[in-house]
CSV table of C-alpha atoms and ligand atoms in Angstrom, one decimal:
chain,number,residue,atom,x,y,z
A,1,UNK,CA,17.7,-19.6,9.6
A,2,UNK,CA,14.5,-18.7,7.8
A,3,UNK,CA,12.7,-22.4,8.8
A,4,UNK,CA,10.0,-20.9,11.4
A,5,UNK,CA,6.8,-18.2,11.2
A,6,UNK,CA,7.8,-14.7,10.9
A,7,UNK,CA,5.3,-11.8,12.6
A,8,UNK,CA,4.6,-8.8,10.4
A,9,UNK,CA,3.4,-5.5,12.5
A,10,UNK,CA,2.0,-3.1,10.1
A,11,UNK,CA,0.5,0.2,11.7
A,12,UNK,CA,1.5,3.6,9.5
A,13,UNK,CA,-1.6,5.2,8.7
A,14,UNK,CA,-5.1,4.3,9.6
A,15,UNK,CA,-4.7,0.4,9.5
A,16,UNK,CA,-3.2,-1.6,13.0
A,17,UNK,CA,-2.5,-5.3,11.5
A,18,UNK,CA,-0.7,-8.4,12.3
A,19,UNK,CA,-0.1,-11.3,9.7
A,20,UNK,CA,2.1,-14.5,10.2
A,21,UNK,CA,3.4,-16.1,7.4
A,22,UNK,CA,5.5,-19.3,6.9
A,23,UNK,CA,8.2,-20.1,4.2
A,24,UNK,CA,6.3,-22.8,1.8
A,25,UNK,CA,7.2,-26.5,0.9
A,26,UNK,CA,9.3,-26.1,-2.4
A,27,UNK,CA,9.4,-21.9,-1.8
A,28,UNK,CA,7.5,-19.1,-1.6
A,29,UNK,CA,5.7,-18.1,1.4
A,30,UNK,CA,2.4,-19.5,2.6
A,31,UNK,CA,0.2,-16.4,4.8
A,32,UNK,CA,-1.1,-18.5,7.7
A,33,UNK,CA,-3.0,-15.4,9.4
A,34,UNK,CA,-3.4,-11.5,8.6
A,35,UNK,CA,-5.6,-9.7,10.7
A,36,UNK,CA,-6.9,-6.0,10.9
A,37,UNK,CA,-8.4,-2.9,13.0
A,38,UNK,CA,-9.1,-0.2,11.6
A,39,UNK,CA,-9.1,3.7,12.8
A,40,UNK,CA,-11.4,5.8,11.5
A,41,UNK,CA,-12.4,9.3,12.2
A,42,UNK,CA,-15.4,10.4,12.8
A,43,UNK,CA,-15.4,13.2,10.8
A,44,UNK,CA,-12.1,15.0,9.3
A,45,UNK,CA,-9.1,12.8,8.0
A,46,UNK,CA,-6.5,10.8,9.9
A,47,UNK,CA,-5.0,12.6,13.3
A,48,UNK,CA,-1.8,10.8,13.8
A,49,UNK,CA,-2.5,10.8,17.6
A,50,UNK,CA,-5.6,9.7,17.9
A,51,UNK,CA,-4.5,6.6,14.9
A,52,UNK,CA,-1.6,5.3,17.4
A,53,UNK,CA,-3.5,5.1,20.7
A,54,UNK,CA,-6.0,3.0,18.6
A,55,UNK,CA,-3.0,1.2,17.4
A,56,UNK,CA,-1.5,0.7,20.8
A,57,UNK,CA,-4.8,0.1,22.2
A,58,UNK,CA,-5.5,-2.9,19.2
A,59,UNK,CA,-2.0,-4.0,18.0
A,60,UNK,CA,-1.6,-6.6,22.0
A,61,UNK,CA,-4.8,-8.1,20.8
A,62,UNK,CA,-4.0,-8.1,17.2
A,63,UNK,CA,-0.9,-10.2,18.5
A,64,UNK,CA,-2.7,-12.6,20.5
A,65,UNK,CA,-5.3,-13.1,17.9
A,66,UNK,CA,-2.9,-13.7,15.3
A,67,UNK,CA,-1.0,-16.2,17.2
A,68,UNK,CA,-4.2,-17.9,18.0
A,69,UNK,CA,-5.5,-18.1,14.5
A,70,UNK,CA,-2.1,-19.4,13.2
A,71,UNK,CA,-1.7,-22.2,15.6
A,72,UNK,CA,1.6,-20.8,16.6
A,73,UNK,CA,3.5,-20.1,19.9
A,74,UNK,CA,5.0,-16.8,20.4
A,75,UNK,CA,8.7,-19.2,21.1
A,76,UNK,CA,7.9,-20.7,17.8
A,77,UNK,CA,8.2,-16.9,15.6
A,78,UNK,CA,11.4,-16.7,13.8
A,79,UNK,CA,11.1,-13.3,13.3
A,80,UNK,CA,9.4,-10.5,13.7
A,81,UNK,CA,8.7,-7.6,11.5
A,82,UNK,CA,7.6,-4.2,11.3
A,83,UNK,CA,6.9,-1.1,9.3
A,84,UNK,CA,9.7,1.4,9.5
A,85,UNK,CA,8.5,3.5,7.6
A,86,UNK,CA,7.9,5.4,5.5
A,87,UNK,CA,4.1,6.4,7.5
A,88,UNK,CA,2.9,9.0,10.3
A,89,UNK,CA,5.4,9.5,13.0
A,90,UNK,CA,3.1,8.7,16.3
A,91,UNK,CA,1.6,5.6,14.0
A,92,UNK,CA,4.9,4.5,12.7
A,93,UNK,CA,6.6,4.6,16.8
A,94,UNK,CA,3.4,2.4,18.3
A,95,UNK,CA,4.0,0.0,15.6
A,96,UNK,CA,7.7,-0.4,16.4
A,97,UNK,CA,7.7,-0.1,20.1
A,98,UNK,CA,5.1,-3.1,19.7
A,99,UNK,CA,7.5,-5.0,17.7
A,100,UNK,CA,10.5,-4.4,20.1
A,101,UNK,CA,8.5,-5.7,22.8
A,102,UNK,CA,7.4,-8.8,21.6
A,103,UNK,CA,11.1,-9.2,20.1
A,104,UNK,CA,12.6,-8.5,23.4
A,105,UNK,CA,10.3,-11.0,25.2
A,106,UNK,CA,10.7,-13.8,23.0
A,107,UNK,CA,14.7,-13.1,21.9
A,108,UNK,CA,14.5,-12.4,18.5
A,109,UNK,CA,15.5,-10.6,16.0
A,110,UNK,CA,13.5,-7.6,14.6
A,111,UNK,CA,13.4,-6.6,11.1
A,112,UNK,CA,13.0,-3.4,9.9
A,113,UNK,CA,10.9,-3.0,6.4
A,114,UNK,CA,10.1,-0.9,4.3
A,115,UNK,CA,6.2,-0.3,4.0
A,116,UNK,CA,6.7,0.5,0.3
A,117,UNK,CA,8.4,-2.5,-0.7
A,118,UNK,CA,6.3,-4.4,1.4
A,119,UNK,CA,3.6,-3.9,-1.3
A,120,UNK,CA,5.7,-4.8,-4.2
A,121,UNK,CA,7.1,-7.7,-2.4
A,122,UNK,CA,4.0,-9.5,-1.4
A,123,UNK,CA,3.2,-8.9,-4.6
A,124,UNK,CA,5.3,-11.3,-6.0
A,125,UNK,CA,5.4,-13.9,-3.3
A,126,UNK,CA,1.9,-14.9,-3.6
A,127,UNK,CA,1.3,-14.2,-7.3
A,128,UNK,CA,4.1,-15.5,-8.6
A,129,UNK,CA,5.4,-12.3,-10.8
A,130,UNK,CA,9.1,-12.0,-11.4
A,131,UNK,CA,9.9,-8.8,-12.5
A,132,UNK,CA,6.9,-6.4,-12.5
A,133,UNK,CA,6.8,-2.7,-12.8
A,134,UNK,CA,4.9,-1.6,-9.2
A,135,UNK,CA,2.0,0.7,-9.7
A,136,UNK,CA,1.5,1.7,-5.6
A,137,UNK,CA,-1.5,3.7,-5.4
A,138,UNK,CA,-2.5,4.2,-1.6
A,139,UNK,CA,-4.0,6.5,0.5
A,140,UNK,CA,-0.6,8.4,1.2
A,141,UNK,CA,1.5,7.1,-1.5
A,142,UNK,CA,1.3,7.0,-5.5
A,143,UNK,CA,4.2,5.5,-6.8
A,144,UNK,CA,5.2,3.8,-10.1
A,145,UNK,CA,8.8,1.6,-8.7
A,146,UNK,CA,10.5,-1.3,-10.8
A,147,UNK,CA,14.0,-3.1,-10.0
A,148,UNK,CA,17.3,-1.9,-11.5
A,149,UNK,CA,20.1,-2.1,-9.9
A,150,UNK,CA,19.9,-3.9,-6.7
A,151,UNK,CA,17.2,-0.8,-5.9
A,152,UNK,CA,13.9,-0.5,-6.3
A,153,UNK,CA,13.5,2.7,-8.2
A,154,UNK,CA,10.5,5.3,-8.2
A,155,UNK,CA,10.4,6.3,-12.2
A,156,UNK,CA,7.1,8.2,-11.3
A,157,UNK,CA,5.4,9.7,-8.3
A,158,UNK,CA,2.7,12.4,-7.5
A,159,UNK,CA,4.0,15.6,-7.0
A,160,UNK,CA,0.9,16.3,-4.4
A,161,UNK,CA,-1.4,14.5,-2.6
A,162,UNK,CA,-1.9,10.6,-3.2
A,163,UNK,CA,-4.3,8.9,-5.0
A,164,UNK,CA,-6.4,7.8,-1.8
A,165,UNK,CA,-6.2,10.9,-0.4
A,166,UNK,CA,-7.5,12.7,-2.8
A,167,UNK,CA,-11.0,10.3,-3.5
A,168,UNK,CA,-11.1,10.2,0.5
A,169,UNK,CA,-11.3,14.3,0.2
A,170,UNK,CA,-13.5,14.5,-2.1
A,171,UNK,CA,-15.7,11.9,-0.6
A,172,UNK,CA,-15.3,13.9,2.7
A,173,UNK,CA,-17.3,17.3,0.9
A,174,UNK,CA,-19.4,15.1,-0.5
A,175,UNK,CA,-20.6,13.4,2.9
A,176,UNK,CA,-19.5,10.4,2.6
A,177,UNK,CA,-18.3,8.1,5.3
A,178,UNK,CA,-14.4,7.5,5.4
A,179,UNK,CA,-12.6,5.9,3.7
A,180,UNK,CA,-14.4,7.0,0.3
A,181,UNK,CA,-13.2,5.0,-2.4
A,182,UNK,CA,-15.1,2.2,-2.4
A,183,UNK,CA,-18.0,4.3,-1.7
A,184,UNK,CA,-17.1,6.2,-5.1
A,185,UNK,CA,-16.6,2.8,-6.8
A,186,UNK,CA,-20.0,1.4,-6.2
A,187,UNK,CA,-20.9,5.5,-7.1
A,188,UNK,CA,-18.9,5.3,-10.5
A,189,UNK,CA,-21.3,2.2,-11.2
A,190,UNK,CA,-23.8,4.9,-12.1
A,191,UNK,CA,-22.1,7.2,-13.4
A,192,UNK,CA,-23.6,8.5,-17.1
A,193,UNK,CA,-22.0,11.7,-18.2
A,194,UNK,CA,-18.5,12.2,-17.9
A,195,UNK,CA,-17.1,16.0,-16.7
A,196,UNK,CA,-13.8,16.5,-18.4
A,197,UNK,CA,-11.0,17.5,-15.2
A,198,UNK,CA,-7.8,17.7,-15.1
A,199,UNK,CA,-5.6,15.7,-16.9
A,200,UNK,CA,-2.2,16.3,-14.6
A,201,UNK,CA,1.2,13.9,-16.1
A,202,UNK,CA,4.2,15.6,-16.0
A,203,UNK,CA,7.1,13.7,-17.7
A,204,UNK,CA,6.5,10.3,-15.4
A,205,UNK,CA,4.9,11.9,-12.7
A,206,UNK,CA,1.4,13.1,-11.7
A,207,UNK,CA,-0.6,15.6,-9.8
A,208,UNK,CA,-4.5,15.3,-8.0
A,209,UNK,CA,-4.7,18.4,-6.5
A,210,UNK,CA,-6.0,20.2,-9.7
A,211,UNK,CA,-9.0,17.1,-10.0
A,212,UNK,CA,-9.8,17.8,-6.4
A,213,UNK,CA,-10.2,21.3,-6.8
A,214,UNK,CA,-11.9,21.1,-10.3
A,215,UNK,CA,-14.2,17.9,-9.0
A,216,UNK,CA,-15.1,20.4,-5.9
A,217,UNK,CA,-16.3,22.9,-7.5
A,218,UNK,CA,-18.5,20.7,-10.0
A,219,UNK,CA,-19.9,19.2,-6.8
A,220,UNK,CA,-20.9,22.4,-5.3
A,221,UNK,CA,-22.8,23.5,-8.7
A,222,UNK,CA,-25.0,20.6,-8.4
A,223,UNK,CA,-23.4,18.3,-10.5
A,224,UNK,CA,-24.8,14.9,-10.0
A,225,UNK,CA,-22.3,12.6,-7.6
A,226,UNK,CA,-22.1,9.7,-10.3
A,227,UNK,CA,-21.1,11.3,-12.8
A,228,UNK,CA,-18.3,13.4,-10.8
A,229,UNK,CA,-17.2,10.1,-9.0
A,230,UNK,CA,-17.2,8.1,-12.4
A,231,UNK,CA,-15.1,11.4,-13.7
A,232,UNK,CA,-12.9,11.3,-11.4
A,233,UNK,CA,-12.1,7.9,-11.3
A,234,UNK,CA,-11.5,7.6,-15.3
A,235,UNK,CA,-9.3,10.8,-15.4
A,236,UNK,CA,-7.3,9.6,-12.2
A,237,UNK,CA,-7.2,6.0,-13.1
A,238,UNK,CA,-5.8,6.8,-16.5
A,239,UNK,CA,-3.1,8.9,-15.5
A,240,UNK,CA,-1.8,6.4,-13.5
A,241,UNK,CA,-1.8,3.8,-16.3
A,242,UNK,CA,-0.3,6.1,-19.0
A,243,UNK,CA,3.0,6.5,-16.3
A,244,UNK,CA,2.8,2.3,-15.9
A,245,UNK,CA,2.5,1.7,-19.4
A,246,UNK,CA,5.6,3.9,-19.9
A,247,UNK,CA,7.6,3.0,-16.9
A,248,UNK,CA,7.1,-1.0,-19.1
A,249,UNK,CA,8.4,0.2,-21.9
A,250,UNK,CA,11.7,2.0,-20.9
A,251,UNK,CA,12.6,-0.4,-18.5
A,252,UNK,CA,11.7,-3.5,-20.8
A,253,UNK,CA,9.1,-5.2,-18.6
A,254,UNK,CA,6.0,-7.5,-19.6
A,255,UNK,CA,4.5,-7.9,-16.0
A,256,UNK,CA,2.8,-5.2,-14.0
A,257,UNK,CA,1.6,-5.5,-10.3
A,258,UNK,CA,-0.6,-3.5,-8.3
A,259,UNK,CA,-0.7,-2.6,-4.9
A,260,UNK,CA,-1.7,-0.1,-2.2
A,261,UNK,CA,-5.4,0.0,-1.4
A,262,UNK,CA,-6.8,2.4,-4.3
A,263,UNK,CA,-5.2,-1.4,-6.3
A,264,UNK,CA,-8.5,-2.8,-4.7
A,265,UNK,CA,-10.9,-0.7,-7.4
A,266,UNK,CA,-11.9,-2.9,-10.3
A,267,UNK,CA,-12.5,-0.3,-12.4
A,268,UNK,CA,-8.5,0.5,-12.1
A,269,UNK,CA,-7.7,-3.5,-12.3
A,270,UNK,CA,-10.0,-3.3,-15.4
A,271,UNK,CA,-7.8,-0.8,-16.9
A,272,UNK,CA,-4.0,-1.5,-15.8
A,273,UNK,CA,-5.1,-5.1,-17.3
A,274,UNK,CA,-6.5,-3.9,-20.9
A,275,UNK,CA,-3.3,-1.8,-20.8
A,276,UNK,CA,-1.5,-4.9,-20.1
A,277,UNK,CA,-3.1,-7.2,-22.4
A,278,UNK,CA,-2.8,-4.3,-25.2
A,279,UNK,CA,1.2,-4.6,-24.9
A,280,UNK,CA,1.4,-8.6,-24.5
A,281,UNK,CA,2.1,-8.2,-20.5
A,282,UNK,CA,0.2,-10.1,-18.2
A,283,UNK,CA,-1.3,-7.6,-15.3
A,284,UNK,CA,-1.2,-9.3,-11.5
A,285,UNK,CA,-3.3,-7.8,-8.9
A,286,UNK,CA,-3.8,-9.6,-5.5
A,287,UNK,CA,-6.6,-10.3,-3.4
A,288,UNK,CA,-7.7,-6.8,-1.7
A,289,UNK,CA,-7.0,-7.8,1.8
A,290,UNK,CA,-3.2,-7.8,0.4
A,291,UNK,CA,-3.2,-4.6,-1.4
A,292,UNK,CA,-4.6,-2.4,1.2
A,293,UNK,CA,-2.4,-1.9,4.6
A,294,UNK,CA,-1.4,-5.0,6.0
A,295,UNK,CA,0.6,-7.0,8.6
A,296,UNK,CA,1.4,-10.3,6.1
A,297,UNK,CA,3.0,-7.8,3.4
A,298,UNK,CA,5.4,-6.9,6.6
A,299,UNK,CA,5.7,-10.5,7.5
A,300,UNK,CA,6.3,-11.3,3.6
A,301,UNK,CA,9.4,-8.9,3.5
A,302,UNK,CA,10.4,-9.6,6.5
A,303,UNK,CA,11.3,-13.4,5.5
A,304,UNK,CA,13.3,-12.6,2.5
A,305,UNK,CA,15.1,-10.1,4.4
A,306,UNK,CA,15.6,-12.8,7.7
A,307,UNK,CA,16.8,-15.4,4.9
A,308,UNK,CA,19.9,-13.0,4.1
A,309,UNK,CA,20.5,-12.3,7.8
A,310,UNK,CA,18.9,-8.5,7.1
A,311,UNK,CA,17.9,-8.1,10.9
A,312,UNK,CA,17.8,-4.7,12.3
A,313,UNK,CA,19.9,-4.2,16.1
A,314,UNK,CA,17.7,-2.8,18.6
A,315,UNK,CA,19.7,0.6,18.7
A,316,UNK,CA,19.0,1.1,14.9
A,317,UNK,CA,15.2,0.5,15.0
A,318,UNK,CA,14.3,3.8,15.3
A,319,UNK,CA,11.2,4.7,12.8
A,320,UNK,CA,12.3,6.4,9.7
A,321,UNK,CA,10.4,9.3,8.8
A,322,UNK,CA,11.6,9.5,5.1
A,323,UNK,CA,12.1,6.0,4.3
A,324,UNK,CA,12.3,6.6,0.4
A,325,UNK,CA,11.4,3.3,-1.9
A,326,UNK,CA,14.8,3.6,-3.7
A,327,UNK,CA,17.1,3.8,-0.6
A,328,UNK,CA,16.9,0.2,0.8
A,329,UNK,CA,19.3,-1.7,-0.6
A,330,UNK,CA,17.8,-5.0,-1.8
A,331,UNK,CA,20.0,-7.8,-0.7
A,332,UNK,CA,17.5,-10.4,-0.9
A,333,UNK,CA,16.8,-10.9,-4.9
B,401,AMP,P1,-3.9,2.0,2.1
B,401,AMP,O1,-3.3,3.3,2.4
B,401,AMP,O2,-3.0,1.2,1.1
B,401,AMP,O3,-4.4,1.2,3.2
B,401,AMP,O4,-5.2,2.3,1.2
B,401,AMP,C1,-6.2,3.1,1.7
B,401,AMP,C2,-6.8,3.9,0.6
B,401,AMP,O5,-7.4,3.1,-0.4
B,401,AMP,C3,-7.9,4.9,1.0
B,401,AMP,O6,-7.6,6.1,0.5
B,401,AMP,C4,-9.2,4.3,0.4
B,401,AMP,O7,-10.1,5.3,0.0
B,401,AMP,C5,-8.6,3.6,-0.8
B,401,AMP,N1,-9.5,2.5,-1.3
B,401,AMP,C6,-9.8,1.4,-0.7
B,401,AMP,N2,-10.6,0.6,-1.4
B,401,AMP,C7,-10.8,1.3,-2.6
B,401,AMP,C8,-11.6,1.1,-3.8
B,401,AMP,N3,-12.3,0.0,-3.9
B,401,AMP,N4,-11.5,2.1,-4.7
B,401,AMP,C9,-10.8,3.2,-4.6
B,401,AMP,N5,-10.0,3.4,-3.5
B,401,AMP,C10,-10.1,2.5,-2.5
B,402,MG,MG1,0.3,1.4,2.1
């Protein structure tokens, strides 16, 4: 078991991908293919609805063009994999009905993963990191997650709205097309003044909701754009480090990874890594095509979990609305 390609289906928010991957001469994984379509609104923020019919409408040619691009026949897949949560219902169902029916067709098994772990996990099969301390910061998502216990634990989360979400709100006031953050990145850049906001950490967690609101209002006085997008991103970005750094030091870890999408800003690479380098750690952040959204992370997990004969029956495929970080049980490490 565990020889052939595995098929990763990731579509849980605005991103419909497909990635193949392969287990590697001598371990590891080598990513043959990963390959992307994107919903985006034209104008408001995600509607789950419209998001799955452009996934079920993308995700058949996402397959085909996958298998194309990898060289490999659909008989050929080992496995395949999808996202079962946790994600927005009607995105999260397209995903999985997709999966089922190319499982069905070629009779195989389906794996079920966890779109949280997913990030951690390709993480570590591509860099090369043992033991890191996870800082997830997505669109939907903003978690701080380490090993302990055959779990992967959450020691810090936002108590609101996720990172992502938050710079794509702001962005949206500010006119800018979605999704914002890199827009604000190449803003930042420019950015000369900084506008003190709020500073939100609460024990290990944090909160954006107050920066939104406080990075609103400086917006609609005329403050210039710049300087509130290079604001926001130092007051955010900093939070998020300050929880890392301290999620390192309680749990005794010298690696820290990134993931999730917002893990594609340099300025927050910069940081995580001077905060790294300042404790001795070594800071790992992969290409950005593997930190946003995507089908290989899916395919990734989905190998480990095929290589300890963690396949999900049919019946039990069901998309998991709350599909928490800390309750899969890791059988695989
Ligand atoms: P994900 O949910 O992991 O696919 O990540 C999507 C989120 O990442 C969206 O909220 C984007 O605005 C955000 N994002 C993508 N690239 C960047 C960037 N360079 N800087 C900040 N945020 C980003
Ligand atoms: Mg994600």
């Amino acid at each position: 078991m565990g020889q052939g390609p595995v098929l990763g289906i990731e579509a849980t928010a605005h991103t419909a991908s497909v990635g193949i991957v392969q287990p590697a001469e001598g371990g590891g994984v080598e990513i043959l293919t990963n390959v992307f379509a994107s919903y985006s609104p034209t104008e408001g923020g995600i509607h789950p609805r419209e998001a799955a019919n452009h996934h079920a409408e993308s995700l058949p040619r996402l397959i085909r063009e996958a298998l194309a691009e990898a060289g490999v026949a659909p008989g050929d897949l080992e496995a395949v994999a999808f996202s079962q949560g946790p994600g927005l219902g009607p995105c999260r169902r397209t995903g999985a009905s997709a999966a089922r029916a190319l499982a069905l067709t070629i009779g195989r098994p389906l794996v079920g993963v966890n779109h949280c772990v997913a990030h951690l996990e390709v993480g570590r099969a591509v860099l090369g990191c043992q033991d890191p301390v996870l800082l997830y910061a997505s669109g939907g998502n903003t978690q701080v997650i380490a090993y302990a216990a055959g779990r992967y634990r959450v020691f810090g989360e936002t108590l609101d709205i996720g990172i992502g979400n938050m710079l794509d709100k702001l962005g949206r006031e500010m006119g800018l097309p979605f999704p914002a953050g890199p827009t604000l990145e190449r803003m930042a850049l420019s950015g000369e003044r900084f506008l003190p906001l709020p500073y939100s950490v609460k024990g290990m967690d944090v909160a954006y909701s107050g920066i939104l609101t406080a990075a609103l209002n400086l917006h609609s006085k005329g403050e210039p754009m710049d300087d509130l997008a290079m604001s926001v991103q130092e007051t955010a970005f900093a939070m998020l480090v300050e929880v890392t750094e301290r999620a390192m030091a309680h749990v005794g870890r010298d690696e820290v990874l990134l993931g999730g999408g917002v893990a594609a800003n340099s300025r927050l690479r910069e940081m995580a890594t001077i905060m790294a380098d300042e404790r001795g750690a070594r800071c790992f952040a992969p290409p950005p095509q593997l930190c946003v959204d995507n089908g290989a992370m899916i395919a990734v997990l989905g190998e480990m979990m095929l290589e300890v004969g963690a396949t999900t029956p049919i019946e039990e495929s069901g998309v998991m609305q709350r599909f928490r970080t800390d309750e899969v049980e890791v059988t695989w490490r």
